[in-house]
Amino acid sequence: MCGIVGAVSERDVQGILLEGLRRLEYRGYDSAGMAVINGESSLRRAREVGKVAALADAISANPLSGHLGIAHTRWATHGEPSQLNAHPHMSGERLAIVHNGIIENYQELRDELKTEGYVFTSQTDTEVVAHLIGKNYQQEGNLYNAVKTSITRLRGAFALAVVHADEPDHLVVCREGSPLVVGVGIGENFIASDQLALLPVTDRFMFLEEGDIADIRKDQIKIHDRDGQAVERTITRFEHGSDSADKGEYRHFMLKEIYEQPRVIKATMEGRITETRVLEQALGTSAANLLENVRHVQIIACGTSYHAGMVARYWIEDLAGVPCSVEVASEFRYRKHVIQPDTLFLCISQSGETADTLAALRQAKKAGFRAALAICNVPGSSLVRESDLVIMTQAGPEIGVASTKAFTTQLTALLIFTLALARHNGLSEQKEAEIVQAIHLLPGQVSDVLALDAEIEAMSKAFMDKNHSLFLGRGSQYPVAMEGALKLKEISYIHAEAYPAGELKHGPLALVDSEMPVVTVAPNNDLVEKLKSNLEEVRARGGELFVFADRAADVKPEEGIHVMQLPSVHEITAPIVYTVPLQLLSYHVAVLKGTDVDQPRNLAKSVTVE
Ligand code: HGA
């Protein structure tokens, strides 16, 4: 995914920008570039395909020294990876911009600007924005106003940083749907798409909000909101040690990673959805083409990722009406398959190095699938390199062996993918908008569940001395129950089995007695009444029930039924929200039992062997 860095300072900014780009490399990119305005107020630019190191070499041969500059790592959405398509883009010789995101109406604007005589040298949507700002600059004679006027014409998601050689003492930045942060220095200021890029130069940050536009000078930061009101954004200090390699205030990495979920779910959706729509091209330049004729989806994964795939099957069949099969990679790779025509092969892996999943992908590429899509958390991993299309989750490094934030970000990415696929298969704009709005609510809803931590911890005591447990769910909550059971097994070593609730009386009910806690997830969907009957079956056998339920599902606490009420959520996004209390439950049981939460016995984080 693209990265932005910018700086205005007394000192030369070239080194600051390069180091910023290096720190954004983890996000994955295909080219890099930089534009710097030097003392004589002329603007110079360097762009290279490939690694930031190639850009650094180019710059060391031809330095771009100066006190104001912007830089970019590009992950192409409009136009192939090439030097001409790399950012910064320019309008004339004196204005340069870098852009993260997608301009949905770029074709219409490009046609309009062409008739006015603007010449395009790239295939990108970004160059359209450069010329639009260039045109408005001619009229307004002021960069801030030119950016302000121009963004009223843009549809889509964007974070922009713009400089003009006639105004060599400031940069203008804005955000709408893609993240942007201002780094506050002393006598110098910075901007970036991710605060990690700026940690060598500052630890004080202001996070811009949607619709904000800011004027950044070395000794002044002025921000206006969408309505043109001057606003102050709080400065927060980056706590060194709260990065991924450190547990910070948390007792275990797993707990830290559970608590990171609101932020990383937001990061996974950012730049990929507007208020009401999925930005299909954010899934890659070839996404529309590849998804157009998909008639079947084959999902392959292992462990937690397999559960994410199982949830996705409900979504894909429900929203896109496309048949979907899900199989664990270690089974898939050792059997013969009947491949339906136009099948999309979809691999899910946190690390991108899972041996069985990779082997299945390599087989599939020879077997005649339409294309291979990877959902992965590690840029540059084998899975990412070998797939035709990639949707990166933005979970950040996951240290705890038991996967938590990787799972919920995989689900977020899978839901966005499903909506893109569904659009090619007749999903109405209204339904898409309804679900995109539900996705926007997820970070807040997950935070609400995290606020129940103390209650869940109290509940966990009931599991401490048990040897077995059952997890039940129906519909898309069945894989959530499977994931809950897997978490409990992995870190507390309690035997946990998950069943679709309707299967109970076909066998597992025989196991139920007072020593067998039964955990159930019950959002308020049309299966809840059936689920309630299943709960009665358990209670009648003396089983103790632990129910995570939507308030509206109206499950009453009684003798033997412990109910934890969760926020009301959209049925489609419910699996993401309902996973979180089960993560916390397993975590607290494991802590009470004194097991090694982050490195459970016999398990490895990245399963790179068969
Ligand atoms: N649309 C722009 C920027 C792409 C981007 O933000 N990727 O994450 C381009 O294709 O250059």
Coordinates of C-alpha atoms and ligand atoms in Angstrom, one line a residue:
M1 CA 0.0 0.0 0.0
C2 CA 1.2 3.5 -0.7
G3 CA 3.0 5.6 1.8
I4 CA 3.5 9.4 2.1
V5 CA 6.2 11.4 3.9
G6 CA 6.7 15.2 3.8
A7 CA 8.9 17.7 5.7
V8 CA 9.5 21.4 6.1
S9 CA 12.6 22.3 8.1
E10 CA 15.7 24.5 8.6
R11 CA 17.7 21.4 7.7
D12 CA 18.0 19.5 4.5
V13 CA 14.9 17.2 4.3
Q14 CA 16.2 14.7 1.8
G15 CA 17.6 12.3 4.5
I16 CA 14.4 12.6 6.6
L17 CA 12.2 11.7 3.6
L18 CA 14.4 8.8 2.6
E19 CA 14.4 7.3 6.1
G20 CA 10.6 7.9 6.3
L21 CA 10.2 5.9 3.1
R22 CA 12.3 3.1 4.4
R23 CA 10.1 2.8 7.4
L24 CA 7.0 2.5 5.2
E25 CA 8.5 -0.3 3.1
Y26 CA 6.8 -2.9 5.3
R27 CA 3.5 -1.9 3.7
G28 CA 4.5 -3.2 0.3
Y29 CA 5.0 -1.0 -2.8
D30 CA 6.3 -1.1 -6.4
S31 CA 8.1 2.2 -6.9
A32 CA 9.3 5.3 -4.9
G33 CA 9.8 9.0 -5.5
M34 CA 10.7 12.3 -4.0
A35 CA 10.3 16.0 -4.9
V36 CA 12.3 18.7 -3.0
I37 CA 12.2 22.5 -3.3
N38 CA 15.6 24.0 -2.9
G39 CA 16.8 27.4 -1.7
E40 CA 16.5 28.9 -5.2
S41 CA 12.8 27.9 -5.2
S42 CA 13.1 25.4 -8.0
L43 CA 11.5 22.0 -7.7
R44 CA 13.4 18.8 -8.4
R45 CA 12.1 15.3 -8.5
A46 CA 13.5 11.7 -8.6
R47 CA 11.5 8.5 -9.2
E48 CA 12.5 4.9 -9.5
V49 CA 10.7 1.6 -10.0
G50 CA 11.5 -1.0 -7.3
K51 CA 13.0 -0.5 -3.9
V52 CA 13.6 2.7 -1.9
A53 CA 17.3 1.7 -2.1
A54 CA 17.1 2.3 -5.9
L55 CA 15.7 5.8 -5.2
A56 CA 18.5 6.4 -2.6
D57 CA 21.1 5.5 -5.2
A58 CA 19.6 7.8 -7.7
I59 CA 19.5 10.6 -5.2
S60 CA 23.0 10.1 -4.0
A61 CA 24.2 10.4 -7.7
N62 CA 22.0 13.6 -8.1
P63 CA 21.2 15.1 -4.7
L64 CA 17.8 16.8 -4.2
S65 CA 18.8 19.0 -1.3
G66 CA 16.3 21.5 0.1
H67 CA 14.1 22.5 3.1
L68 CA 10.7 21.4 1.8
G69 CA 9.9 18.1 0.3
I70 CA 7.4 15.3 -0.3
A71 CA 8.0 11.6 -0.9
H72 CA 6.1 8.5 -1.7
T73 CA 6.1 4.7 -2.0
R74 CA 3.5 3.7 -4.6
W75 CA 1.4 0.5 -4.8
A76 CA -0.2 0.9 -8.2
T77 CA -4.0 1.1 -8.5
H78 CA -4.3 3.1 -11.8
G79 CA -1.6 2.3 -14.3
E80 CA 1.2 -0.2 -14.2
P81 CA 4.2 0.2 -11.9
S82 CA 6.6 2.3 -13.9
Q83 CA 8.8 5.4 -13.5
L84 CA 6.3 7.6 -15.3
N85 CA 3.4 6.4 -13.1
A86 CA 5.5 6.8 -9.8
H87 CA 4.8 9.8 -7.6
P88 CA 5.3 12.7 -7.1
H89 CA 3.2 13.9 -10.0
M90 CA 3.7 17.4 -11.3
S91 CA 1.6 20.1 -13.1
G92 CA 4.1 22.2 -14.9
E93 CA 7.6 22.5 -13.5
R94 CA 6.7 24.0 -10.1
L95 CA 3.9 22.0 -8.5
A96 CA 4.2 18.5 -7.2
I97 CA 1.9 16.2 -5.3
V98 CA 1.8 12.7 -3.7
H99 CA -1.4 10.8 -3.2
N100 CA -2.6 7.8 -1.4
G101 CA -6.0 6.4 -2.4
I102 CA -8.2 6.4 -5.5
I103 CA -10.0 9.1 -7.4
E104 CA -13.2 7.5 -8.6
N105 CA -14.2 10.2 -11.1
Y106 CA -10.6 10.6 -12.5
Q107 CA -11.6 9.7 -16.1
E108 CA -14.2 12.5 -16.3
L109 CA -11.8 15.0 -14.8
R110 CA -9.0 13.8 -17.1
D111 CA -11.2 14.3 -20.2
E112 CA -12.2 17.8 -19.0
L113 CA -8.5 18.8 -18.3
K114 CA -7.4 17.4 -21.6
T115 CA -9.8 19.5 -23.6
E116 CA -8.4 22.5 -21.7
G117 CA -5.0 21.6 -23.0
Y118 CA -3.4 19.8 -20.0
V119 CA -1.0 17.1 -21.2
F120 CA -0.8 13.8 -19.2
T121 CA 2.4 11.8 -18.9
S122 CA 1.1 9.0 -16.7
Q123 CA -1.9 6.7 -16.5
T124 CA -2.6 7.5 -12.9
D125 CA -5.6 9.1 -11.3
T126 CA -3.1 11.2 -9.2
E127 CA -1.9 13.2 -12.2
V128 CA -5.5 14.4 -12.7
V129 CA -5.4 15.9 -9.2
A130 CA -2.0 17.5 -9.9
H131 CA -3.4 19.3 -13.0
L132 CA -6.7 20.2 -11.3
I133 CA -4.7 21.9 -8.4
G134 CA -2.4 23.5 -11.1
K135 CA -5.4 24.9 -12.9
N136 CA -6.9 26.3 -9.7
Y137 CA -3.6 27.7 -8.7
Q138 CA -3.5 29.8 -11.9
Q139 CA -6.8 31.3 -10.9
E140 CA -6.4 31.6 -7.1
G141 CA -2.6 32.4 -6.9
N142 CA -2.5 30.6 -3.6
L143 CA -1.7 27.0 -3.0
Y144 CA -3.9 26.4 0.1
N145 CA -7.0 27.8 -1.7
A146 CA -6.2 25.9 -4.9
V147 CA -6.1 22.6 -3.0
K148 CA -9.3 23.5 -1.1
T149 CA -11.2 24.3 -4.3
S150 CA -9.8 21.2 -6.1
I151 CA -10.8 18.6 -3.5
T152 CA -14.5 19.6 -3.8
R153 CA -14.3 18.1 -7.3
L154 CA -12.8 14.7 -6.1
R155 CA -14.8 11.6 -5.4
G156 CA -13.1 8.6 -3.8
A157 CA -10.6 8.3 -1.0
F158 CA -7.4 10.3 -0.8
A159 CA -4.6 11.7 1.3
L160 CA -2.7 14.4 -0.5
A161 CA 0.5 16.4 0.1
V162 CA 1.2 19.3 -2.3
V163 CA 4.1 21.7 -2.7
H164 CA 4.7 24.6 -5.1
A165 CA 8.0 26.2 -5.8
D166 CA 6.5 29.7 -5.7
E167 CA 5.6 29.1 -2.0
P168 CA 8.7 27.3 -0.8
D169 CA 8.0 27.7 2.9
H170 CA 5.0 25.3 3.3
L171 CA 3.1 22.2 2.2
V172 CA -0.6 21.7 2.0
V173 CA -2.1 18.4 3.0
C174 CA -5.6 17.0 3.2
R175 CA -7.3 13.7 3.9
E176 CA -10.6 12.0 3.0
G177 CA -10.8 8.3 3.5
S178 CA -7.0 7.6 3.7
P179 CA -4.9 8.3 6.8
L180 CA -2.6 11.2 7.3
V181 CA -0.7 12.4 10.4
V182 CA 1.2 15.6 11.2
G183 CA 4.5 15.1 13.1
V184 CA 5.1 18.1 15.3
G185 CA 8.8 19.1 15.6
I186 CA 10.7 22.1 17.1
G187 CA 11.2 24.6 14.3
E188 CA 10.3 21.9 11.8
N189 CA 7.2 19.9 11.0
F190 CA 6.4 16.7 9.1
I191 CA 3.5 14.7 7.6
A192 CA 3.1 11.0 6.9
S193 CA 0.6 8.4 6.2
D194 CA 1.8 6.4 9.2
Q195 CA 3.5 7.9 12.3
L196 CA 6.1 5.1 12.2
A197 CA 7.7 6.9 9.3
L198 CA 8.5 9.9 11.4
L199 CA 9.7 8.3 14.7
P200 CA 13.4 9.3 14.1
V201 CA 12.4 13.0 14.0
T202 CA 9.5 13.4 16.4
D203 CA 7.3 11.6 18.9
R204 CA 4.4 14.2 18.9
F205 CA 1.6 13.7 16.4
M206 CA -1.7 15.2 15.4
F207 CA -4.0 12.9 13.5
L208 CA -6.0 14.6 10.8
E209 CA -9.7 13.8 10.7
E210 CA -11.8 13.1 7.6
G211 CA -12.2 16.3 5.5
D212 CA -9.3 18.2 7.2
I213 CA -7.0 20.4 5.2
A214 CA -3.8 21.7 6.7
D215 CA -1.1 24.2 6.0
I216 CA 2.2 23.0 7.4
R217 CA 5.1 25.5 7.9
K218 CA 8.2 25.0 9.9
D219 CA 6.9 27.0 12.8
Q220 CA 3.1 26.8 12.3
I221 CA 0.4 24.2 11.7
K222 CA -3.1 25.5 10.7
I223 CA -5.9 23.0 10.2
H224 CA -9.4 23.6 8.9
D225 CA -12.2 21.0 9.0
R226 CA -14.6 20.1 6.1
D227 CA -16.8 23.1 6.9
G228 CA -13.9 25.6 6.7
Q229 CA -13.7 26.1 10.5
A230 CA -10.2 26.5 12.0
V231 CA -9.7 23.5 14.3
E232 CA -7.1 22.3 16.8
R233 CA -6.2 18.6 16.7
T234 CA -4.9 17.2 19.9
I235 CA -1.2 16.4 20.0
T236 CA -0.6 12.8 21.2
R237 CA 2.8 11.6 22.2
F238 CA 4.0 8.3 20.7
E239 CA 4.9 6.0 23.6
H240 CA 8.2 4.5 22.7
G241 CA 7.9 0.9 23.5
S242 CA 4.3 0.6 22.4
D243 CA 5.4 -0.6 19.0
S244 CA 4.8 -4.1 17.9
A245 CA 8.0 -5.6 19.3
D246 CA 7.1 -4.5 22.8
K247 CA 4.3 -5.5 25.1
G248 CA 4.1 -2.0 26.5
E249 CA 1.6 -1.9 29.4
Y250 CA 0.1 -5.3 28.5
R251 CA 1.0 -8.5 30.3
H252 CA 1.0 -10.5 27.1
F253 CA 1.4 -9.8 23.4
M254 CA -1.9 -11.6 22.8
L255 CA -3.8 -9.1 25.1
K256 CA -2.1 -6.2 23.4
E257 CA -3.0 -7.6 20.0
I258 CA -6.7 -8.1 21.1
Y259 CA -6.8 -4.5 22.1
E260 CA -5.2 -3.3 18.9
Q261 CA -8.2 -4.6 16.9
P262 CA -10.3 -1.3 16.6
R263 CA -7.2 0.4 15.2
V264 CA -6.1 -2.3 12.8
I265 CA -9.6 -3.0 11.5
K266 CA -9.8 0.7 10.7
A267 CA -6.4 0.6 9.0
T268 CA -7.6 -2.4 6.9
M269 CA -10.7 -0.6 5.7
E270 CA -8.9 2.8 5.1
G271 CA -8.4 3.8 1.5
R272 CA -10.6 0.9 0.4
I273 CA -14.1 2.2 1.1
T274 CA -15.8 5.5 1.0
E275 CA -18.8 6.3 3.2
T276 CA -21.0 4.1 1.0
R277 CA -18.9 2.2 -1.5
V278 CA -16.1 -0.2 -2.0
L279 CA -13.2 1.2 -4.1
E280 CA -12.6 -1.8 -6.3
Q281 CA -9.3 -0.5 -7.7
A282 CA -7.9 -0.4 -4.2
L283 CA -7.8 -4.1 -4.5
G284 CA -5.4 -3.8 -7.5
T285 CA -5.2 -2.4 -11.0
S286 CA -6.5 -5.7 -12.4
A287 CA -9.2 -6.3 -9.8
A288 CA -12.2 -5.3 -12.0
N289 CA -11.0 -7.4 -14.8
L290 CA -10.3 -10.5 -12.7
L291 CA -13.5 -10.3 -10.7
E292 CA -15.7 -9.6 -13.7
N293 CA -16.2 -13.2 -14.8
V294 CA -15.7 -15.1 -11.5
R295 CA -18.3 -17.9 -11.3
H296 CA -16.9 -19.8 -8.3
V297 CA -14.6 -19.1 -5.5
Q298 CA -12.2 -21.8 -4.0
I299 CA -10.8 -20.7 -0.6
I300 CA -7.8 -22.4 0.8
A301 CA -6.3 -21.8 4.2
C302 CA -5.1 -23.4 7.5
G303 CA -6.1 -22.9 11.2
T304 CA -7.5 -19.5 12.1
S305 CA -7.3 -18.4 8.4
Y306 CA -9.5 -21.4 7.5
H307 CA -12.1 -20.1 9.9
A308 CA -11.9 -16.7 8.2
G309 CA -12.5 -18.5 4.9
M310 CA -15.5 -20.3 6.3
V311 CA -17.1 -17.0 7.4
A312 CA -16.3 -15.6 3.9
R313 CA -18.2 -18.5 2.3
Y314 CA -21.4 -17.3 4.0
W315 CA -20.8 -13.8 2.8
I316 CA -19.8 -14.7 -0.8
E317 CA -22.9 -16.9 -1.3
D318 CA -25.2 -14.6 0.4
L319 CA -24.1 -11.2 -1.1
A320 CA -22.5 -12.2 -4.4
G321 CA -24.6 -15.2 -5.1
V322 CA -21.4 -17.0 -6.3
P323 CA -20.8 -20.6 -5.2
C324 CA -17.9 -20.9 -2.8
S325 CA -15.9 -23.9 -1.4
V326 CA -13.5 -23.8 1.5
E327 CA -10.9 -26.4 2.3
V328 CA -7.9 -26.7 4.5
A329 CA -4.8 -26.5 2.4
S330 CA -3.2 -29.8 3.7
E331 CA -6.3 -31.7 2.4
F332 CA -6.7 -29.8 -0.8
R333 CA -3.1 -30.4 -2.0
Y334 CA -3.3 -34.1 -1.7
R335 CA -6.5 -34.9 -3.6
K336 CA -7.8 -34.6 -7.1
H337 CA -10.2 -31.7 -7.9
V338 CA -12.9 -30.9 -10.3
I339 CA -12.2 -27.3 -11.1
Q340 CA -15.3 -25.3 -12.2
P341 CA -14.7 -22.9 -15.0
D342 CA -13.8 -19.3 -14.0
T343 CA -12.9 -20.3 -10.4
L344 CA -11.0 -17.7 -8.4
F345 CA -8.5 -19.3 -6.1
L346 CA -8.4 -17.4 -2.8
C347 CA -5.6 -18.1 -0.3
I348 CA -5.6 -16.7 3.3
S349 CA -2.5 -16.7 5.4
Q350 CA -1.3 -14.4 8.1
S351 CA 2.4 -14.9 7.4
G352 CA 2.2 -15.6 3.7
E353 CA 4.6 -18.4 4.2
T354 CA 2.3 -21.2 5.4
A355 CA 3.8 -24.3 3.7
D356 CA 0.5 -26.1 2.9
T357 CA -1.2 -23.0 1.6
L358 CA 1.7 -22.1 -0.6
A359 CA 1.9 -25.6 -2.0
A360 CA -1.8 -25.5 -2.8
L361 CA -1.3 -22.2 -4.5
R362 CA 1.5 -23.5 -6.6
Q363 CA -0.6 -26.5 -7.6
A364 CA -3.5 -24.3 -8.4
K365 CA -1.5 -22.1 -10.7
K366 CA -0.8 -25.1 -12.9
A367 CA -4.4 -26.4 -12.6
G368 CA -6.2 -23.8 -14.6
F369 CA -7.9 -21.5 -12.1
R370 CA -9.0 -18.1 -13.4
A371 CA -6.7 -16.2 -11.0
A372 CA -5.2 -16.3 -7.5
L373 CA -6.1 -13.8 -4.8
A374 CA -4.1 -13.7 -1.5
I375 CA -5.3 -12.2 1.7
C376 CA -2.2 -11.8 3.7
N377 CA -0.5 -9.7 6.5
V378 CA 3.1 -9.8 5.4
P379 CA 4.1 -7.7 2.4
G380 CA 6.8 -9.4 0.3
S381 CA 5.9 -12.9 1.6
S382 CA 5.9 -15.8 -0.9
L383 CA 2.1 -15.8 -1.0
V384 CA 2.0 -12.1 -1.9
R385 CA 4.7 -12.4 -4.6
E386 CA 3.1 -15.4 -6.2
S387 CA -0.5 -14.3 -6.4
D388 CA -2.2 -12.3 -9.2
L389 CA -4.1 -10.1 -6.8
V390 CA -3.4 -9.3 -3.2
I391 CA -5.4 -7.7 -0.4
M392 CA -3.0 -6.8 2.5
T393 CA -4.5 -6.9 5.9
Q394 CA -3.1 -4.1 8.0
A395 CA -2.8 -5.9 11.3
G396 CA 0.9 -5.1 11.8
P397 CA 3.3 -7.7 13.2
E398 CA 1.4 -10.4 15.2
I399 CA 3.7 -11.8 17.9
G400 CA 1.3 -14.0 20.0
V401 CA 1.1 -17.5 18.5
A402 CA -2.7 -17.5 18.9
S403 CA -3.9 -15.3 16.1
T404 CA -6.3 -12.5 17.1
K405 CA -6.0 -9.3 15.2
A406 CA -4.9 -11.1 12.1
F407 CA -8.2 -13.0 12.1
T408 CA -10.5 -9.9 12.4
T409 CA -8.5 -8.0 9.8
Q410 CA -8.7 -10.9 7.4
L411 CA -12.5 -10.9 7.9
T412 CA -12.6 -7.1 7.2
A413 CA -10.5 -7.6 4.0
L414 CA -12.7 -10.6 3.0
L415 CA -15.9 -8.6 3.4
I416 CA -14.6 -5.7 1.3
F417 CA -13.5 -8.3 -1.3
T418 CA -17.0 -9.9 -1.2
L419 CA -18.7 -6.5 -1.8
A420 CA -16.4 -5.9 -4.8
L421 CA -17.3 -9.3 -6.2
A422 CA -21.0 -8.9 -5.4
R423 CA -21.1 -5.6 -7.4
H424 CA -20.3 -7.7 -10.5
N425 CA -23.1 -10.0 -9.6
G426 CA -26.0 -7.7 -9.1
L427 CA -25.7 -6.4 -5.5
S428 CA -27.7 -3.2 -5.3
E429 CA -26.0 0.1 -4.5
Q430 CA -28.3 0.4 -1.6
K431 CA -27.3 -2.9 -0.1
E432 CA -23.6 -2.1 -0.7
A433 CA -24.1 1.2 1.1
E434 CA -25.8 -0.5 4.0
I435 CA -23.0 -3.0 4.5
V436 CA -20.2 -0.4 4.0
Q437 CA -21.8 1.7 6.7
A438 CA -21.9 -1.3 9.0
I439 CA -18.1 -1.8 8.3
H440 CA -17.5 1.8 9.4
L441 CA -19.1 1.0 12.7
L442 CA -16.8 -2.0 13.4
P443 CA -13.9 -0.2 15.3
G444 CA -16.4 1.4 17.7
Q445 CA -18.3 -1.8 18.2
V446 CA -15.1 -3.8 18.9
S447 CA -14.1 -1.2 21.4
D448 CA -17.5 -1.6 23.1
V449 CA -16.8 -5.3 23.4
L450 CA -13.3 -4.7 24.8
A451 CA -15.0 -2.6 27.5
L452 CA -16.6 -5.8 28.8
D453 CA -13.2 -7.3 29.6
A454 CA -13.6 -7.3 33.4
E455 CA -16.9 -9.2 33.1
I456 CA -15.4 -11.7 30.7
E457 CA -12.5 -12.2 33.1
A458 CA -15.0 -12.9 35.9
M459 CA -16.8 -15.4 33.6
S460 CA -13.5 -17.2 32.8
K461 CA -13.2 -18.6 36.3
A462 CA -15.9 -21.1 35.5
F463 CA -13.6 -22.7 32.9
M464 CA -10.5 -23.0 34.9
D465 CA -10.9 -26.5 36.3
K466 CA -12.7 -27.9 33.3
N467 CA -11.2 -30.4 30.9
H468 CA -13.7 -30.1 28.1
S469 CA -16.0 -27.5 26.5
L470 CA -18.4 -27.1 23.6
F471 CA -18.8 -24.1 21.4
L472 CA -22.0 -23.6 19.4
G473 CA -23.0 -21.2 16.6
R474 CA -25.3 -21.1 13.7
G475 CA -24.8 -19.7 10.2
S476 CA -21.8 -17.5 9.9
Q477 CA -21.4 -17.7 13.7
Y478 CA -20.5 -21.4 13.4
P479 CA -17.0 -20.6 12.2
V480 CA -16.8 -18.0 15.0
A481 CA -17.6 -20.8 17.4
M482 CA -14.8 -22.8 15.8
E483 CA -12.4 -20.0 16.1
G484 CA -13.4 -19.6 19.8
A485 CA -12.8 -23.3 20.4
L486 CA -9.4 -23.1 18.7
K487 CA -8.3 -20.2 20.8
L488 CA -9.3 -22.0 24.0
K489 CA -7.4 -25.2 23.0
E490 CA -4.4 -23.3 21.8
I491 CA -3.6 -21.4 24.9
S492 CA -5.4 -23.0 27.8
Y493 CA -5.0 -26.6 26.7
I494 CA -8.7 -27.3 27.5
H495 CA -10.3 -29.6 25.0
A496 CA -12.8 -27.5 23.1
E497 CA -15.0 -28.6 20.2
A498 CA -17.2 -26.5 18.0
Y499 CA -20.5 -27.6 16.5
P500 CA -23.2 -26.0 14.4
A501 CA -25.9 -25.8 17.1
G502 CA -28.3 -27.8 15.0
E503 CA -25.9 -30.8 15.1
L504 CA -26.1 -31.0 18.9
K505 CA -28.7 -33.7 19.1
H506 CA -26.9 -35.8 16.5
G507 CA -24.2 -36.8 18.9
P508 CA -22.5 -34.2 21.1
L509 CA -25.4 -33.8 23.4
A510 CA -24.4 -37.1 24.9
L511 CA -21.3 -35.4 26.4
V512 CA -23.2 -32.6 28.1
D513 CA -23.3 -32.6 31.9
S514 CA -22.4 -30.1 34.6
E515 CA -18.7 -30.6 33.9
M516 CA -19.0 -29.5 30.2
P517 CA -19.4 -25.7 29.8
V518 CA -21.2 -24.7 26.6
V519 CA -20.3 -21.4 25.0
T520 CA -22.7 -19.9 22.4
V521 CA -22.6 -16.9 20.2
A522 CA -26.1 -15.5 19.5
P523 CA -26.4 -12.3 17.5
N524 CA -29.9 -11.3 16.6
N525 CA -30.3 -13.0 13.3
D526 CA -33.1 -15.1 11.9
L527 CA -31.5 -18.2 13.4
V528 CA -31.7 -17.0 17.0
E529 CA -35.0 -18.6 17.9
K530 CA -33.7 -22.0 16.6
L531 CA -30.5 -21.4 18.7
K532 CA -32.6 -20.7 21.8
S533 CA -34.2 -24.2 21.4
N534 CA -30.7 -25.7 21.2
L535 CA -29.8 -23.9 24.4
E536 CA -32.8 -25.4 26.1
E537 CA -31.6 -28.9 25.0
V538 CA -28.3 -28.2 26.8
R539 CA -29.9 -26.9 29.9
A540 CA -32.2 -29.8 30.2
R541 CA -29.1 -32.0 30.5
G542 CA -27.6 -30.0 33.4
G543 CA -25.1 -28.2 31.1
E544 CA -23.9 -24.8 32.1
L545 CA -24.3 -22.2 29.3
F546 CA -22.3 -19.1 28.5
V547 CA -24.1 -17.0 26.0
F548 CA -22.8 -14.0 24.1
A549 CA -25.9 -12.4 22.8
D550 CA -27.2 -9.3 21.1
R551 CA -29.5 -7.3 23.5
A552 CA -32.3 -7.7 21.0
A553 CA -31.9 -11.5 20.9
D554 CA -33.6 -11.5 24.3
V555 CA -31.8 -14.4 25.9
K556 CA -32.6 -14.3 29.6
P557 CA -30.1 -15.1 32.3
E558 CA -31.4 -17.9 34.5
E559 CA -30.0 -20.7 36.7
G560 CA -27.3 -22.3 34.6
I561 CA -27.4 -19.6 31.8
H562 CA -24.9 -16.8 32.0
V563 CA -25.6 -14.2 29.4
M564 CA -23.2 -11.4 28.3
Q565 CA -25.0 -8.8 26.3
L566 CA -23.1 -7.4 23.3
P567 CA -23.8 -4.3 21.2
S568 CA -26.4 -4.6 18.4
V569 CA -24.6 -5.2 15.2
H570 CA -25.4 -5.8 11.6
E571 CA -25.9 -9.4 10.8
I572 CA -23.2 -9.4 8.2
T573 CA -20.5 -7.8 10.4
A574 CA -21.5 -9.7 13.5
P575 CA -18.9 -12.5 13.1
I576 CA -16.1 -9.9 13.5
V577 CA -17.6 -8.4 16.6
Y578 CA -18.5 -11.7 18.2
T579 CA -15.0 -13.1 17.8
V580 CA -13.6 -10.6 20.3
P581 CA -15.3 -11.8 23.5
L582 CA -14.2 -15.4 22.7
Q583 CA -10.6 -14.2 22.4
L584 CA -10.8 -12.5 25.8
L585 CA -12.4 -15.5 27.4
S586 CA -9.6 -17.8 26.2
Y587 CA -7.0 -15.3 27.2
H588 CA -8.3 -15.0 30.8
V589 CA -8.8 -18.8 31.2
A590 CA -5.1 -19.3 30.1
V591 CA -3.9 -16.6 32.5
L592 CA -5.8 -18.3 35.3
K593 CA -4.3 -21.6 34.4
G594 CA -0.8 -20.2 34.2
T595 CA 0.0 -21.4 30.7
D596 CA 2.4 -19.7 28.3
V597 CA -0.1 -17.5 26.6
D598 CA 2.1 -16.0 23.9
Q599 CA 4.0 -19.2 23.1
P600 CA 1.8 -22.2 23.8
R601 CA 3.5 -25.5 24.0
N602 CA 4.1 -27.4 20.7
L603 CA 2.9 -24.5 18.5
A604 CA 4.8 -22.2 16.1
K605 CA 3.6 -18.8 14.8
S606 CA 4.4 -19.3 11.1
V607 CA 3.9 -22.9 10.0
T608 CA 6.5 -23.1 7.2
V609 CA 6.7 -26.9 7.3
E610 CA 4.1 -29.4 6.1
Ligands
HGA1 N1 -4.1 5.7 -7.2 C1 -2.7 6.1 -7.0 C2 -2.3 5.8 -5.6 C3 -2.4 4.3 -5.2 C4 -2.4 4.0 -3.8 O1 -2.8 4.8 -2.9 N2 -2.1 2.7 -3.4 O2 -2.2 2.3 -2.1 C5 -1.9 5.4 -8.0 O3 -2.2 4.3 -8.6 O4 -0.8 5.8 -8.2

